Short mmCIF file of C-alpha atoms in Angstrom, two decimals:
data_model
loop_
_atom_site.label_atom_id
_atom_site.label_comp_id
_atom_site.label_asym_id
_atom_site.label_seq_id
_atom_site.Cartn_x
_atom_site.Cartn_y
_atom_site.Cartn_z
CA MET O 1 -7.96 11.14 -29.04
CA ASP O 2 -9.62 13.97 -30.93
CA ALA O 3 -10.35 16.62 -28.32
CA SER O 4 -12.76 18.73 -30.35
CA ILE O 5 -16.05 19.78 -28.85
CA CYS O 6 -19.48 18.41 -29.65
CA VAL O 7 -22.28 20.43 -28.07
CA ILE O 8 -25.39 18.51 -27.07
CA PRO O 9 -28.38 20.58 -28.22
CA PRO O 10 -30.07 22.02 -25.10
CA ASP O 11 -33.56 21.28 -26.41
CA GLU O 12 -32.76 17.58 -26.28
CA GLY O 13 -32.76 17.73 -22.49
CA HIS O 14 -30.68 15.26 -20.52
CA VAL O 15 -31.74 12.00 -22.11
CA GLY O 16 -30.69 9.99 -25.09
CA LEU O 17 -27.16 11.37 -25.13
CA GLY O 18 -25.92 8.11 -26.59
CA GLU O 19 -27.35 9.19 -29.93
CA TYR O 20 -24.69 11.89 -30.15
CA ARG O 21 -21.74 9.66 -29.29
CA ARG O 22 -19.29 8.07 -31.68
CA VAL O 23 -17.72 5.25 -29.70
CA LEU O 24 -14.21 3.93 -29.96
CA TYR O 25 -11.99 1.58 -27.97
CA ASP O 26 -8.50 2.95 -27.50
CA VAL O 27 -6.69 -0.28 -26.63
CA ASN O 28 -3.18 1.05 -27.12
CA GLN O 29 -3.52 4.06 -24.86
CA TYR O 30 -5.12 2.43 -21.84
CA ALA O 31 -4.33 -1.28 -21.97
CA ALA O 32 -1.34 -0.95 -19.66
CA VAL O 33 -3.43 0.90 -17.08
CA CYS O 34 -6.67 -1.07 -17.07
CA GLY O 35 -5.78 -4.40 -18.61
CA GLU O 36 -8.71 -4.10 -21.01
CA PRO O 37 -10.03 -1.66 -23.60
CA VAL O 38 -11.56 1.52 -22.22
CA LEU O 39 -14.48 3.25 -23.87
CA SER O 40 -13.77 6.79 -24.98
CA THR O 41 -15.91 9.39 -26.73
CA ASP O 42 -14.68 11.14 -29.82
CA PRO O 43 -15.20 14.03 -29.73
CA ILE O 44 -15.62 14.70 -25.99
CA GLN O 45 -19.25 15.47 -25.23
CA PHE O 46 -20.18 18.48 -23.11
CA GLN O 47 -23.49 19.63 -21.69
CA PHE O 48 -23.46 23.42 -21.44
CA ASP O 49 -25.57 25.62 -19.18
CA GLY O 50 -25.52 29.40 -18.93
CA ASP O 51 -24.43 32.26 -21.14
CA GLU O 52 -21.66 31.31 -23.57
CA ASP O 53 -20.27 34.84 -23.14
CA ALA O 54 -19.97 34.51 -19.35
CA ALA O 55 -16.70 35.73 -17.86
CA ARG O 56 -15.97 32.32 -16.36
CA THR O 57 -16.70 28.73 -17.33
CA ILE O 58 -16.84 26.05 -14.65
CA VAL O 59 -16.02 22.53 -15.81
CA LEU O 60 -17.83 19.93 -13.68
CA ALA O 61 -17.25 16.19 -13.59
CA HIS O 62 -19.74 13.82 -11.98
CA GLY O 63 -19.34 11.65 -8.89
CA ALA O 64 -18.45 7.96 -8.89
CA GLY O 65 -21.99 6.59 -9.10
CA ALA O 66 -24.15 9.18 -10.84
CA ALA O 67 -24.02 10.70 -14.33
CA MET O 68 -23.50 14.30 -15.33
CA ASP O 69 -27.28 14.78 -15.53
CA SER O 70 -28.13 13.51 -12.05
CA PRO O 71 -30.71 15.62 -10.17
CA PHE O 72 -27.92 17.13 -8.04
CA MET O 73 -25.80 18.05 -11.05
CA ASN O 74 -28.79 19.44 -12.97
CA GLU O 75 -29.84 21.65 -10.09
CA MET O 76 -26.31 22.83 -9.34
CA ALA O 77 -25.65 23.67 -12.99
CA GLY O 78 -28.92 25.60 -13.13
CA GLU O 79 -28.08 27.64 -10.05
CA LEU O 80 -24.58 28.41 -11.31
CA ALA O 81 -26.02 29.52 -14.65
CA LYS O 82 -28.47 31.82 -12.85
CA ALA O 83 -25.49 33.27 -10.98
CA GLY O 84 -23.94 34.31 -14.31
CA LEU O 85 -21.52 31.46 -14.85
CA ARG O 86 -21.25 29.07 -17.76
CA VAL O 87 -21.11 25.40 -16.84
CA ALA O 88 -19.56 22.66 -18.97
CA ARG O 89 -20.33 19.10 -17.83
CA PHE O 90 -18.78 15.92 -19.19
CA GLU O 91 -18.62 12.21 -18.38
CA PHE O 92 -15.66 9.94 -17.79
CA PRO O 93 -15.29 6.93 -20.12
CA TYR O 94 -16.90 4.37 -17.77
CA MET O 95 -19.99 6.55 -17.29
CA ALA O 96 -20.26 7.21 -21.02
CA LYS O 97 -20.23 3.46 -21.60
CA ARG O 98 -22.87 2.94 -18.90
CA ARG O 99 -25.13 5.43 -20.65
CA ILE O 100 -24.83 3.51 -23.91
CA ASP O 101 -25.26 -0.07 -22.71
CA GLY O 102 -27.12 0.50 -19.43
CA LYS O 103 -24.70 -1.63 -17.39
CA LYS O 104 -23.49 -0.27 -14.08
CA ARG O 105 -19.74 -0.39 -13.57
CA GLY O 106 -17.20 1.13 -11.25
CA PRO O 107 -15.01 4.10 -12.15
CA ASP O 108 -11.99 3.79 -14.39
CA ARG O 109 -8.67 3.76 -12.58
CA ALA O 110 -7.24 7.11 -11.49
CA PRO O 111 -4.69 7.42 -14.35
CA VAL O 112 -7.50 7.14 -16.91
CA LEU O 113 -9.68 9.66 -15.07
CA ILE O 114 -6.79 12.10 -14.69
CA ASP O 115 -5.85 11.85 -18.36
CA TYR O 116 -9.45 12.26 -19.49
CA TYR O 117 -9.98 15.34 -17.34
CA GLY O 118 -6.93 16.88 -18.96
CA GLU O 119 -8.39 16.10 -22.39
CA ALA O 120 -11.64 17.83 -21.43
CA VAL O 121 -9.82 20.97 -20.32
CA ARG O 122 -7.72 21.05 -23.47
CA ALA O 123 -10.85 20.64 -25.58
CA LEU O 124 -12.37 23.75 -24.02
CA GLY O 125 -9.15 25.73 -24.48
CA GLY O 126 -7.64 28.53 -22.43
CA PRO O 127 -7.19 26.73 -19.07
CA GLU O 128 -6.30 30.02 -17.40
CA LYS O 129 -9.93 31.09 -17.98
CA LEU O 130 -11.46 27.93 -16.55
CA ILE O 131 -12.52 26.87 -13.09
CA ILE O 132 -12.53 23.10 -12.87
CA GLY O 133 -14.11 20.77 -10.35
CA GLY O 134 -16.89 18.32 -9.80
CA LYS O 135 -19.04 16.30 -7.46
CA SER O 136 -17.15 14.09 -4.98
CA MET O 137 -14.84 11.89 -7.09
CA GLY O 138 -15.04 14.36 -9.98
CA GLY O 139 -13.80 17.13 -7.71
CA ARG O 140 -11.05 14.94 -6.35
CA ILE O 141 -9.75 14.15 -9.84
CA ALA O 142 -9.94 17.85 -10.74
CA SER O 143 -7.90 18.67 -7.63
CA MET O 144 -5.22 16.24 -8.79
CA VAL O 145 -4.75 18.00 -12.15
CA ALA O 146 -5.51 21.65 -11.32
CA ASP O 147 -1.94 22.75 -10.57
CA ASP O 148 -0.50 20.97 -13.60
CA LEU O 149 -3.10 22.33 -16.01
CA GLY O 150 -2.75 25.95 -14.90
CA VAL O 151 -6.46 26.60 -14.47
CA ALA O 152 -7.83 29.71 -12.77
CA GLY O 153 -9.50 27.89 -9.92
CA LEU O 154 -10.89 24.67 -8.44
CA VAL O 155 -14.34 23.94 -7.00
CA CYS O 156 -15.15 20.69 -5.20
CA LEU O 157 -18.74 19.77 -4.38
CA GLY O 158 -18.43 17.45 -1.40
CA TYR O 159 -14.79 16.36 -1.35
CA PRO O 160 -14.23 12.68 -0.40
CA PHE O 161 -11.55 13.27 2.22
CA HIS O 162 -11.82 9.63 3.26
CA PRO O 163 -14.22 6.71 2.69
CA PRO O 164 -17.16 6.70 5.12
CA GLY O 165 -16.20 4.98 8.33
CA LYS O 166 -12.49 4.87 7.38
CA PRO O 167 -10.99 8.17 8.55
CA GLU O 168 -7.51 6.65 8.42
CA ASN O 169 -7.66 6.31 4.62
CA LEU O 170 -7.04 9.94 3.77
CA ARG O 171 -7.06 11.44 0.28
CA THR O 172 -5.52 14.73 1.28
CA GLU O 173 -1.77 14.63 0.68
CA HIS O 174 -1.85 16.71 -2.51
CA LEU O 175 -4.22 19.20 -0.91
CA LYS O 176 -1.50 20.26 1.52
CA THR O 177 0.57 21.76 -1.30
CA MET O 178 -2.25 22.99 -3.57
CA LYS O 179 -1.30 26.20 -5.40
CA THR O 180 -4.51 26.73 -7.38
CA PRO O 181 -7.12 28.94 -5.65
CA SER O 182 -9.74 26.46 -4.47
CA LEU O 183 -13.17 26.32 -2.88
CA ILE O 184 -14.53 23.17 -1.28
CA CYS O 185 -18.29 23.15 -0.61
CA HIS O 186 -18.80 20.51 2.04
CA GLY O 187 -21.72 19.40 4.20
CA THR O 188 -21.37 19.67 7.96
CA ARG O 189 -22.73 16.10 8.25
CA ASP O 190 -20.81 14.65 5.31
CA PRO O 191 -19.56 11.13 6.23
CA PHE O 192 -16.59 11.62 3.88
CA GLY O 193 -15.08 14.13 6.33
CA SER O 194 -16.40 16.02 9.35
CA PRO O 195 -15.57 19.65 10.15
CA ASP O 196 -13.45 18.59 13.13
CA GLU O 197 -11.51 16.10 11.00
CA ILE O 198 -10.95 18.57 8.18
CA ALA O 199 -9.65 21.20 10.60
CA GLY O 200 -6.73 18.91 11.38
CA TYR O 201 -5.73 18.03 7.80
CA GLY O 202 -3.32 20.91 7.28
CA LEU O 203 -4.81 21.94 3.96
CA SER O 204 -3.09 24.54 1.78
CA ASP O 205 -3.92 28.16 2.54
CA ARG O 206 -5.09 28.38 -1.09
CA ILE O 207 -8.12 26.27 -0.15
CA ALA O 208 -11.26 27.92 1.23
CA LEU O 209 -14.24 26.05 2.64
CA HIS O 210 -17.94 26.78 2.29
CA TRP O 211 -19.84 24.80 4.91
CA VAL O 212 -23.18 23.45 3.69
CA GLU O 213 -25.47 23.76 6.68
CA ASP O 214 -26.61 20.36 8.03
CA GLY O 215 -25.77 18.87 4.64
CA GLU O 216 -24.80 15.29 3.88
CA HIS O 217 -22.60 14.34 0.91
CA ASP O 218 -25.31 15.47 -1.53
CA PHE O 219 -25.98 18.62 0.56
CA LYS O 220 -29.29 17.19 1.78
CA PRO O 221 -30.17 18.40 5.31
CA ARG O 222 -32.43 16.84 7.91
CA LYS O 223 -36.04 18.00 7.89
CA SER O 224 -35.57 19.13 11.48
CA SER O 225 -33.02 21.70 10.28
CA GLY O 226 -35.75 23.72 8.59
CA ARG O 227 -33.68 23.78 5.43
CA THR O 228 -33.97 22.05 2.06
CA GLN O 229 -31.44 20.53 -0.30
CA SER O 230 -32.36 23.14 -2.88
CA GLN O 231 -31.53 25.93 -0.43
CA ASN O 232 -28.16 24.38 0.27
CA ILE O 233 -27.39 23.96 -3.43
CA ALA O 234 -28.38 27.57 -4.08
CA ASP O 235 -26.20 28.80 -1.21
CA ALA O 236 -23.25 26.79 -2.52
CA ALA O 237 -23.77 28.27 -5.99
CA THR O 238 -23.71 31.76 -4.49
CA ALA O 239 -20.45 30.97 -2.70
CA ILE O 240 -18.99 29.64 -5.96
CA SER O 241 -20.08 32.75 -7.84
CA ARG O 242 -18.37 34.97 -5.26
CA PHE O 243 -15.26 32.80 -5.48
CA ALA O 244 -15.23 33.14 -9.27
CA LYS O 245 -15.48 36.92 -9.04
CA MET O 246 -12.57 37.02 -6.62
CA LEU O 247 -10.42 35.33 -9.25
CA GLY O 248 -10.85 38.41 -11.45
#
């Protein structure tokens, strides 16, 4: 796969990205994993926000069911850019295909997602200068490659510690030995892991937590809290900015 960068012009907004994609099916690379051809993009497409001369770039992958230009991702990228960070968003192969043909489909299998995240990081170059992460599933995949890629840091926006209602199905084993400095921004009402549950997971001391007040998985609070989702996203962006500065 050619890992060169194609920048989507910012004045095109967040629609019609399929016009900028050259599609290919890499049967040989992924057939053994998925049992069928997997859509790739060549080159990898990024949506950039923020100053290109910023000291740090944060690479963000989307969650399982929403694209890189979902309202949550748009607002988070905007807040991070205002905080002085550059944001590079990209889509996994299954989401890129959904954008082109309009058909909803589930995520690619983990080996494909892991490999593709590595390709995205290599395309941007200088992993030691990058903070990687993402929303929910995107953050989980980033956490699975962070140590191997040698990135500066990891940021997870609502980590899926377990499926809702299934606290026994944990996705935390690799987090116990995490070496990369990490920040998990997580809602106090997130059904993918409660504060009490997370306290007992034995996470690595390299992982810090920013609690999103009264937030669900998308950081949305109850009206009775007196807060808004936008406030929670802005607060998370501030915490991420401070985390980035701590990395030097």
